[in-house]
CSV table of C-alpha atoms and ligand atoms in Angstrom, one decimal:
chain,number,residue,atom,x,y,z
A,1,MET,CA,6.2,-24.3,-23.4
A,2,SER,CA,3.9,-22.1,-21.4
A,3,LYS,CA,3.7,-18.6,-19.9
A,4,LEU,CA,3.9,-18.1,-16.1
A,5,ILE,CA,4.1,-15.3,-13.7
A,6,LEU,CA,7.3,-15.1,-11.7
A,7,VAL,CA,6.9,-13.3,-8.4
A,8,LYS,CA,10.0,-12.0,-6.6
A,9,TYR,CA,9.6,-10.8,-3.1
A,10,ALA,CA,10.9,-7.8,-1.3
A,11,SER,CA,14.5,-8.3,-0.1
A,12,GLU,CA,13.5,-7.3,3.4
A,13,ILE,CA,11.6,-10.6,3.7
A,14,PHE,CA,14.9,-12.5,3.2
A,15,LEU,CA,16.3,-10.7,6.3
A,16,LYS,CA,13.5,-11.9,8.6
A,17,GLY,CA,15.4,-14.8,10.0
A,18,LEU,CA,13.2,-17.2,11.9
A,19,ASN,CA,10.1,-15.2,11.0
A,20,ARG,CA,10.8,-15.7,7.3
A,21,ASN,CA,8.5,-18.7,6.9
A,22,LYS,CA,5.7,-16.7,8.5
A,23,PHE,CA,6.2,-13.8,6.1
A,24,GLU,CA,6.4,-16.1,3.1
A,25,LYS,CA,3.3,-17.9,4.0
A,26,LYS,CA,1.4,-14.6,4.6
A,27,LEU,CA,2.5,-13.3,1.3
A,28,ARG,CA,1.4,-16.4,-0.5
A,29,ASP,CA,-1.9,-16.3,1.2
A,30,ASN,CA,-2.4,-12.7,0.3
A,31,ILE,CA,-1.6,-13.3,-3.3
A,32,ALA,CA,-4.1,-16.2,-3.4
A,33,ILE,CA,-6.8,-13.9,-1.9
A,34,LYS,CA,-6.2,-11.3,-4.6
A,35,LEU,CA,-6.4,-14.0,-7.3
A,36,GLU,CA,-9.8,-15.3,-6.2
A,37,GLY,CA,-12.1,-15.9,-9.1
A,38,LEU,CA,-9.3,-16.7,-11.5
A,39,ASN,CA,-8.0,-20.2,-12.4
A,40,PHE,CA,-4.6,-20.3,-10.9
A,41,GLU,CA,-2.0,-22.4,-9.1
A,42,ILE,CA,0.9,-21.0,-7.0
A,43,ILE,CA,4.2,-23.0,-7.0
A,44,SER,CA,6.8,-22.0,-4.4
A,45,ASP,CA,10.4,-22.5,-5.4
A,46,GLN,CA,13.4,-21.2,-3.5
A,47,ASN,CA,12.5,-17.5,-2.6
A,48,ARG,CA,10.1,-17.0,-5.4
A,49,TYR,CA,6.7,-18.0,-6.6
A,50,PHE,CA,5.7,-19.2,-10.0
A,51,ILE,CA,2.0,-18.7,-10.8
A,52,LYS,CA,0.2,-20.6,-13.5
A,53,VAL,CA,-2.9,-18.7,-14.4
A,54,ASP,CA,-5.3,-18.6,-17.4
A,55,GLU,CA,-6.0,-14.8,-17.1
A,56,ILE,CA,-2.4,-13.6,-17.1
A,57,ASP,CA,-2.9,-9.9,-17.7
A,58,GLU,CA,-5.6,-9.6,-15.0
A,59,ALA,CA,-3.5,-11.6,-12.6
A,60,ILE,CA,-0.5,-9.2,-13.1
A,61,VAL,CA,-2.6,-6.1,-12.3
A,62,ARG,CA,-3.7,-7.8,-9.1
A,63,ILE,CA,-0.4,-9.2,-8.0
A,64,LYS,CA,1.7,-6.1,-8.5
A,65,ARG,CA,-0.4,-4.4,-5.9
A,66,VAL,CA,0.2,-7.0,-3.2
A,67,PHE,CA,2.5,-5.6,-0.5
A,68,GLY,CA,5.7,-7.6,-0.2
A,69,VAL,CA,6.0,-8.2,-4.0
A,70,ALA,CA,9.1,-6.6,-5.4
A,71,GLU,CA,8.7,-7.6,-9.0
A,72,VAL,CA,6.6,-9.6,-11.3
A,73,CYS,CA,7.8,-11.0,-14.6
A,74,ILE,CA,6.1,-12.8,-17.4
A,75,VAL,CA,8.3,-15.8,-18.0
A,76,THR,CA,8.2,-18.6,-20.6
A,77,LYS,CA,8.7,-22.1,-19.2
A,78,VAL,CA,10.6,-24.5,-21.4
A,79,ASP,CA,12.1,-27.9,-20.8
A,80,ARG,CA,15.4,-28.0,-19.0
A,81,ASP,CA,17.2,-28.7,-22.3
A,82,MET,CA,19.8,-26.6,-24.1
A,83,VAL,CA,18.1,-26.8,-27.5
A,84,ALA,CA,14.8,-25.5,-26.1
A,85,ILE,CA,16.5,-22.8,-24.1
A,86,LYS,CA,18.4,-21.5,-27.2
A,87,GLU,CA,15.3,-21.4,-29.3
A,88,GLU,CA,13.3,-19.4,-26.8
A,89,ALA,CA,16.2,-17.1,-26.0
A,90,LEU,CA,16.6,-16.3,-29.7
A,91,LYS,CA,12.9,-15.7,-30.1
A,92,LYS,CA,12.8,-13.3,-27.2
A,93,VAL,CA,15.9,-11.3,-28.2
A,94,ARG,CA,14.6,-11.0,-31.7
A,95,GLU,CA,11.2,-9.9,-30.5
A,96,SER,CA,12.7,-7.2,-28.3
A,97,GLY,CA,14.0,-5.4,-31.4
A,98,SER,CA,17.2,-4.5,-29.5
A,99,LYS,CA,20.6,-3.6,-30.9
A,100,THR,CA,22.5,-4.9,-27.9
A,101,PHE,CA,21.9,-7.8,-25.5
A,102,LYS,CA,23.3,-9.8,-22.6
A,103,ILE,CA,22.4,-13.2,-21.2
A,104,ILE,CA,22.1,-13.7,-17.4
A,105,THR,CA,21.9,-17.3,-16.3
A,106,ASN,CA,21.1,-18.6,-12.8
A,107,ARG,CA,21.5,-22.3,-12.5
A,108,ALA,CA,19.6,-23.3,-9.4
A,109,ASN,CA,19.4,-26.9,-10.5
A,110,LYS,CA,22.8,-28.5,-10.5
A,111,LEU,CA,21.6,-31.4,-12.6
A,112,PHE,CA,21.9,-29.2,-15.6
A,113,PRO,CA,25.3,-30.0,-17.1
A,114,GLN,CA,26.6,-26.5,-17.9
A,115,ASN,CA,27.2,-24.0,-15.2
A,116,SER,CA,25.7,-20.5,-15.3
A,117,MET,CA,28.7,-18.9,-17.2
A,118,GLU,CA,28.9,-21.7,-19.7
A,119,THR,CA,25.2,-21.5,-20.4
A,120,SER,CA,25.2,-17.8,-20.9
A,121,ARG,CA,28.2,-18.1,-23.3
A,122,GLU,CA,26.7,-20.9,-25.3
A,123,VAL,CA,23.2,-19.3,-25.6
A,124,GLY,CA,24.8,-15.9,-26.3
A,125,GLY,CA,26.9,-17.4,-29.1
A,126,TYR,CA,23.9,-19.1,-30.6
A,127,VAL,CA,21.9,-15.8,-30.6
A,128,LEU,CA,24.8,-13.8,-32.1
A,129,HIS,CA,25.2,-16.4,-34.9
A,130,ARG,CA,21.5,-16.7,-35.7
A,131,MET,CA,21.0,-12.9,-35.7
A,132,ASP,CA,23.7,-12.6,-38.2
A,133,GLY,CA,25.3,-9.2,-37.3
A,134,GLN,CA,22.1,-7.4,-36.4
A,135,ILE,CA,22.9,-7.4,-32.7
A,136,THR,CA,26.0,-7.1,-30.5
A,137,VAL,CA,26.8,-8.1,-26.9
A,138,ASP,CA,26.9,-5.3,-24.3
A,139,VAL,CA,27.5,-6.6,-20.8
A,140,LYS,CA,27.4,-3.2,-19.1
A,141,ASN,CA,24.3,-1.5,-20.6
A,142,PRO,CA,22.4,-3.9,-22.8
A,143,GLU,CA,19.0,-2.9,-24.4
A,144,CYS,CA,17.9,-6.5,-23.9
A,145,ALA,CA,18.9,-8.3,-20.7
A,146,LEU,CA,17.8,-11.9,-21.2
A,147,ASN,CA,17.4,-14.0,-18.0
A,148,ILE,CA,17.6,-17.7,-17.9
A,149,GLU,CA,16.7,-19.4,-14.7
A,150,ILE,CA,17.3,-23.2,-14.5
A,151,ARG,CA,15.3,-25.1,-12.0
A,152,GLU,CA,13.1,-28.2,-12.6
A,153,TYR,CA,12.3,-26.4,-15.8
A,154,ALA,CA,14.0,-23.5,-17.5
A,155,TYR,CA,12.4,-20.1,-17.2
A,156,ILE,CA,13.2,-17.3,-19.6
A,157,TRP,CA,12.3,-13.6,-19.7
A,158,THR,CA,13.8,-10.2,-20.6
A,159,ASN,CA,13.9,-6.8,-18.9
A,160,LYS,CA,10.8,-5.9,-21.0
A,161,ASP,CA,8.8,-8.6,-19.2
A,162,LYS,CA,9.4,-7.1,-15.8
A,163,ILE,CA,6.9,-5.0,-13.8
A,164,LYS,CA,7.7,-3.3,-10.5
A,165,GLY,CA,5.7,-4.5,-7.6
A,166,ALA,CA,4.3,-2.5,-4.6
A,167,GLY,CA,7.2,-3.4,-2.3
A,168,GLY,CA,6.7,-3.2,1.5
A,169,LEU,CA,5.8,-6.1,3.7
A,170,PRO,CA,2.8,-8.6,3.6
A,171,TYR,CA,-0.4,-7.0,4.6
A,172,GLY,CA,-1.6,-8.0,8.1
A,173,ILE,CA,1.9,-9.0,9.4
A,174,ASN,CA,2.5,-6.0,11.6
A,175,GLY,CA,-0.6,-5.4,13.8
A,176,SER,CA,-3.4,-3.0,13.1
A,177,THR,CA,-4.3,0.7,13.0
A,178,MET,CA,-7.3,2.9,13.0
A,179,LEU,CA,-6.7,5.4,10.2
A,180,MET,CA,-8.5,8.7,10.6
A,181,LEU,CA,-9.7,9.0,7.0
A,182,SER,CA,-11.0,12.4,5.7
A,183,GLY,CA,-11.8,13.3,2.2
A,184,GLY,CA,-8.5,15.1,1.7
A,185,ILE,CA,-5.3,14.2,-0.1
A,186,ASP,CA,-3.2,13.3,2.9
A,187,SER,CA,-5.0,10.7,5.0
A,188,PRO,CA,-5.5,8.1,2.2
A,189,VAL,CA,-1.7,8.3,1.5
A,190,ALA,CA,-1.0,7.8,5.2
A,191,GLY,CA,-3.2,4.7,5.2
A,192,TYR,CA,-1.5,3.3,2.1
A,193,LEU,CA,1.9,3.8,3.7
A,194,MET,CA,0.9,2.0,6.9
A,195,ALA,CA,-0.7,-0.8,5.0
A,196,ARG,CA,2.4,-1.1,2.8
A,197,ARG,CA,4.4,-1.9,5.9
A,198,GLY,CA,2.1,-4.7,6.7
A,199,VAL,CA,-0.3,-3.0,9.1
A,200,ALA,CA,-3.9,-4.0,8.9
A,201,LEU,CA,-6.1,-1.0,8.1
A,202,ASN,CA,-9.4,0.2,9.6
A,203,CYS,CA,-10.8,3.6,8.9
A,204,VAL,CA,-12.8,6.1,10.9
A,205,TYR,CA,-14.5,9.1,9.3
A,206,TYR,CA,-16.2,11.9,11.3
A,207,HIS,CA,-19.3,13.0,9.6
A,208,SER,CA,-21.1,16.3,10.5
A,209,HIS,CA,-24.6,15.9,9.2
A,210,PRO,CA,-26.2,18.1,7.9
A,211,TYR,CA,-23.1,20.4,7.6
A,212,THR,CA,-21.3,17.8,5.6
A,213,SER,CA,-23.3,16.2,2.8
A,214,GLU,CA,-23.9,12.6,1.7
A,215,ARG,CA,-21.5,13.4,-1.2
A,216,ALA,CA,-18.7,14.0,1.3
A,217,LYS,CA,-19.4,10.7,2.9
A,218,ASP,CA,-19.5,8.9,-0.5
A,219,LYS,CA,-16.2,10.4,-1.3
A,220,VAL,CA,-14.6,8.9,1.8
A,221,LYS,CA,-16.2,5.6,1.0
A,222,THR,CA,-14.7,5.8,-2.5
A,223,LEU,CA,-11.3,6.5,-1.0
A,224,ALA,CA,-11.5,3.6,1.4
A,225,LYS,CA,-12.5,1.4,-1.5
A,226,ILE,CA,-9.4,2.4,-3.4
A,227,LEU,CA,-7.3,1.6,-0.4
A,228,ALA,CA,-9.0,-1.8,-0.2
A,229,ARG,CA,-7.5,-2.7,-3.6
A,230,TYR,CA,-4.2,-2.9,-1.8
A,231,THR,CA,-5.4,-4.5,1.4
A,232,GLU,CA,-8.2,-6.9,2.2
A,233,GLU,CA,-11.7,-5.8,3.0
A,234,VAL,CA,-11.6,-2.5,4.9
A,235,ASN,CA,-14.1,-1.5,7.6
A,236,LEU,CA,-15.0,2.2,7.5
A,237,TYR,CA,-16.6,3.5,10.7
A,238,ILE,CA,-18.7,6.5,10.1
A,239,VAL,CA,-19.0,8.4,13.3
A,240,PRO,CA,-21.6,11.2,13.7
A,241,PHE,CA,-19.7,14.3,14.9
A,242,THR,CA,-22.2,17.1,14.9
A,243,ASP,CA,-23.2,16.8,18.6
A,244,VAL,CA,-19.6,16.9,19.7
A,245,GLN,CA,-18.9,20.0,17.6
A,246,MET,CA,-22.1,21.8,18.8
A,247,GLU,CA,-21.2,21.1,22.4
A,248,ILE,CA,-17.7,22.5,21.9
A,249,ILE,CA,-19.1,25.6,20.1
A,250,GLU,CA,-21.5,26.2,22.9
A,251,LYS,CA,-19.1,25.7,25.8
A,252,CYS,CA,-15.6,26.5,24.7
A,253,ARG,CA,-13.6,29.5,23.4
A,254,GLU,CA,-13.8,30.2,19.7
A,255,ASP,CA,-10.1,30.1,19.2
A,256,GLU,CA,-9.9,26.6,20.8
A,257,LEU,CA,-12.5,25.0,18.6
A,258,THR,CA,-10.3,23.3,16.1
A,259,ILE,CA,-7.9,21.9,18.6
A,260,ILE,CA,-10.5,20.6,21.0
A,261,MET,CA,-12.3,19.0,18.0
A,262,ARG,CA,-9.1,17.3,17.1
A,263,ARG,CA,-8.7,16.0,20.6
A,264,PHE,CA,-12.2,14.5,20.3
A,265,MET,CA,-11.3,12.9,17.0
A,266,MET,CA,-8.3,11.3,18.8
A,267,ARG,CA,-10.3,10.1,21.8
A,268,ILE,CA,-13.0,8.6,19.6
A,269,ALA,CA,-10.4,6.8,17.4
A,270,CYS,CA,-8.7,5.4,20.5
A,271,GLU,CA,-12.0,4.4,22.2
A,272,LEU,CA,-13.1,2.7,19.0
A,273,SER,CA,-9.8,0.9,18.7
A,274,ASP,CA,-10.1,-0.2,22.3
A,275,ARG,CA,-13.5,-1.7,21.6
A,276,LEU,CA,-12.4,-3.4,18.4
A,277,GLY,CA,-8.9,-4.6,19.6
A,278,ILE,CA,-7.0,-2.4,17.2
A,279,ASP,CA,-3.4,-1.5,18.3
A,280,SER,CA,-2.8,2.0,17.1
A,281,VAL,CA,-4.1,5.2,15.4
A,282,ALA,CA,-2.9,6.8,12.2
A,283,THR,CA,-3.4,10.2,10.7
A,284,GLY,CA,-2.5,12.1,7.6
A,285,GLU,CA,-0.8,15.0,9.5
A,286,SER,CA,2.4,16.6,8.4
A,287,ILE,CA,4.3,19.0,10.6
A,288,GLY,CA,3.6,22.6,9.8
A,289,GLN,CA,1.3,21.9,6.9
A,290,VAL,CA,-1.7,23.9,8.4
A,291,ALA,CA,-2.3,25.9,11.6
A,292,SER,CA,-3.5,22.8,13.6
A,293,GLN,CA,-0.4,20.8,12.6
A,294,THR,CA,2.2,22.7,14.6
A,295,MET,CA,4.4,20.8,17.0
A,296,GLU,CA,2.2,22.2,19.9
A,297,GLY,CA,-1.0,21.1,18.0
A,298,LEU,CA,0.3,17.6,17.6
A,299,ILE,CA,1.4,17.3,21.2
A,300,VAL,CA,-2.0,18.5,22.4
A,301,SER,CA,-4.0,16.1,20.3
A,302,THR,CA,-1.6,13.2,21.2
A,303,ASP,CA,-2.3,14.0,24.8
A,304,CYS,CA,-5.8,12.3,24.4
A,305,ALA,CA,-4.4,9.1,23.0
A,306,ASP,CA,-4.0,5.9,25.0
A,307,ARG,CA,-2.0,4.1,22.3
A,308,PRO,CA,0.6,4.8,19.7
A,309,VAL,CA,-0.3,7.5,17.1
A,310,PHE,CA,1.4,7.1,13.8
A,311,ARG,CA,1.8,9.9,11.3
A,312,PRO,CA,3.6,8.5,8.4
A,313,LEU,CA,3.5,11.8,6.5
A,314,ILE,CA,5.0,13.8,9.3
A,315,ALA,CA,8.2,14.8,7.5
A,316,MET,CA,6.9,14.8,3.9
A,317,ASP,CA,6.3,17.8,1.7
A,318,LYS,CA,2.9,18.3,0.2
A,319,GLU,CA,4.3,17.8,-3.3
A,320,ASP,CA,5.7,14.4,-2.4
A,321,ILE,CA,2.4,13.4,-0.8
A,322,MET,CA,0.6,14.4,-3.9
A,323,ASP,CA,2.9,12.3,-6.1
A,324,ILE,CA,2.1,9.2,-4.0
A,325,ALA,CA,-1.7,10.0,-4.1
A,326,ARG,CA,-1.4,10.1,-7.9
A,327,ASP,CA,0.5,6.8,-8.0
A,328,ILE,CA,-2.1,5.0,-5.8
A,329,ASP,CA,-5.1,6.5,-7.6
A,330,THR,CA,-6.6,8.4,-4.7
A,331,TYR,CA,-5.7,11.9,-6.0
A,332,GLU,CA,-8.5,12.4,-8.5
A,333,THR,CA,-11.1,11.5,-5.8
A,334,SER,CA,-9.4,13.5,-3.1
A,335,ILE,CA,-9.5,16.8,-5.1
A,336,LEU,CA,-13.2,16.6,-5.8
A,337,PRO,CA,-14.9,19.5,-4.0
A,338,TYR,CA,-16.4,18.7,-0.7
A,339,GLU,CA,-17.1,20.2,2.7
A,340,ASP,CA,-14.8,19.0,5.5
A,341,CYS,CA,-16.1,18.9,9.0
A,342,CYS,CA,-13.1,21.0,10.0
A,343,THR,CA,-13.6,23.7,7.5
A,344,ILE,CA,-17.2,24.4,8.6
A,345,PHE,CA,-16.4,25.3,12.1
A,346,VAL,CA,-13.1,27.2,11.6
A,347,PRO,CA,-12.3,29.8,14.1
A,348,LYS,CA,-11.1,33.2,12.7
A,349,HIS,CA,-7.9,33.0,14.6
A,350,PRO,CA,-7.2,29.4,15.6
A,351,LYS,CA,-4.7,28.8,18.3
A,352,THR,CA,-1.4,27.7,16.8
A,353,LYS,CA,0.4,27.2,20.1
A,354,PRO,CA,-2.1,25.4,22.3
A,355,GLN,CA,-1.1,24.1,25.7
A,356,VAL,CA,-2.2,20.8,27.1
A,357,GLU,CA,-3.2,22.2,30.6
A,358,ALA,CA,-5.3,25.0,29.1
A,359,MET,CA,-7.1,22.5,26.8
A,360,ARG,CA,-7.8,20.1,29.6
A,361,LYS,CA,-9.2,23.0,31.6
A,362,SER,CA,-11.5,24.2,28.8
A,363,GLU,CA,-12.8,20.6,28.3
A,364,SER,CA,-13.7,20.3,32.0
A,365,LYS,CA,-17.0,22.1,31.0
A,366,LEU,CA,-17.8,19.1,28.7
A,367,ASP,CA,-19.0,15.6,29.5
A,368,VAL,CA,-16.2,14.1,27.5
A,369,GLU,CA,-17.0,10.5,28.2
A,370,LYS,CA,-20.7,10.8,27.3
A,371,LEU,CA,-19.9,12.6,24.0
A,372,VAL,CA,-17.4,10.0,23.0
A,373,ASN,CA,-19.6,7.1,23.8
A,374,GLU,CA,-22.7,8.5,22.2
A,375,ALA,CA,-20.8,9.2,19.0
A,376,ILE,CA,-19.5,5.7,18.8
A,377,ASP,CA,-22.9,4.1,19.8
A,378,ASN,CA,-24.5,5.9,16.8
A,379,MET,CA,-21.8,5.1,14.2
A,380,GLU,CA,-22.4,3.3,10.9
A,381,VAL,CA,-20.1,0.6,9.7
A,382,VAL,CA,-19.4,0.1,6.0
A,383,LYS,CA,-17.4,-2.8,4.6
A,384,LEU,CA,-15.4,-2.0,1.5
A,385,LYS,CA,-13.8,-4.4,-0.8
B,1,LIG,P1,-6.3,15.4,4.8
B,1,LIG,O1,-5.8,15.8,3.4
B,1,LIG,O2,-6.0,14.0,5.1
B,1,LIG,O3,-7.8,15.7,4.9
B,1,LIG,P2,-5.5,17.9,5.9
B,1,LIG,O4,-4.2,18.3,5.4
B,1,LIG,O5,-6.7,18.4,5.2
B,1,LIG,O6,-5.5,16.3,5.8
B,1,LIG,P3,-6.6,18.3,8.5
B,1,LIG,O7,-7.9,18.6,7.9
B,1,LIG,O8,-6.0,19.2,9.5
B,1,LIG,O9,-5.5,18.2,7.4
B,1,LIG,O10,-6.6,16.9,9.1
B,1,LIG,C1,-5.5,16.3,9.6
B,1,LIG,C2,-5.8,14.8,9.8
B,1,LIG,O11,-6.9,14.6,10.7
B,1,LIG,C3,-6.2,14.1,8.5
B,1,LIG,O12,-5.1,13.7,7.7
B,1,LIG,C4,-7.0,13.0,9.0
B,1,LIG,O13,-6.1,11.9,9.4
B,1,LIG,C5,-7.7,13.5,10.2
B,1,LIG,N1,-9.0,14.1,9.9
B,1,LIG,C6,-9.4,15.3,9.6
B,1,LIG,N2,-10.7,15.4,9.3
B,1,LIG,C7,-11.2,14.2,9.5
B,1,LIG,C8,-12.5,13.6,9.4
B,1,LIG,N3,-13.6,14.3,9.1
B,1,LIG,N4,-12.7,12.3,9.6
B,1,LIG,C9,-11.6,11.5,10.0
B,1,LIG,N5,-10.4,12.0,10.1
B,1,LIG,C10,-10.2,13.3,9.8
B,2,LIG,MG1,-8.6,17.6,5.6
């Protein structure tokens, strides 16, 4: 008898047809990467993995964060033998302290003589008899749902041994994105949601030294590091942005500052993606959230993009975004006070309905290409794990 971790994967992976093997392999590889340093073995068995590991609690913390994992259960493995199954079932039901129970059997191995129904009935009868009136069967809403899965061995667990996984699709299976990561609440959540759908994450942060402090930069590094818990190593590109901003302030109209700045952020993210072979750009914008995130504002910044721009929070309310931030542990870091490069140079009356043609015209006074290339040439790269 030994304890194992049972990993069930997201049902979407079942639907992937011919790609399914690719998805399964990626998921398995990703789990193995996250378990590095522990003493483990992964056994694939018909749509699930059984993981034998010495450090079971630590392994669970790591596996439940792997995208594509729907559920993890701590299961007890016993011989494929009715006596052993009954004993373990009784022990688990008793330990659960429940007043009602139900047995759910899945006989994947037809060498076992009793079918699923017969097994449930026989084990249930045994538990009832041995618990001597302290428990009853409730098939609709049992306090203790005891699962028996019969394969090469028999695996047993209850609803209390189940932990919800991160869901989504295996990281790295769906191309790559350059996330514009600020120190705020939104962009880390946007990055998490993209990564959760299998998109490999890279981050760019625009730093306005000396107007934004080292502390602001450290905050963004911390956020990227939290995101890296769910992904693999994440590259954070720290791009100096002061020269760009100074040039805009000098040459453009005050009410256009924010929007032109945002256009530069977009251009730099795209140029950087181009150099690094990254497919898309992602931001934490949500329609209507602030003055620069009007429909017109989004259209005008997208105008500078040469690849798809994903805004996974576009239709979400701030409250819902904050809930996710709390869940993924970025919230506490995001709310630390810091200076944002956008809050330093805010016009008194920002344009809320900018027009593409007018912005292009304003920018004709700037050497756009030179500003973009210089910013990228002077960037700093930090790898976070
Ligand atoms: P966040 O909470 O993500 O900072 P926000 O609500 O404060 O978002 P803005 O400051 O308008 O909104 O920024 C909108 C988006 O632009 C951010 O979600 C982020 O993707 C990007 N962004 C803003 N500032 C920076 C920055 N300094 N570096 C990188 N990206 C940035
Ligand atoms: Mg912000």
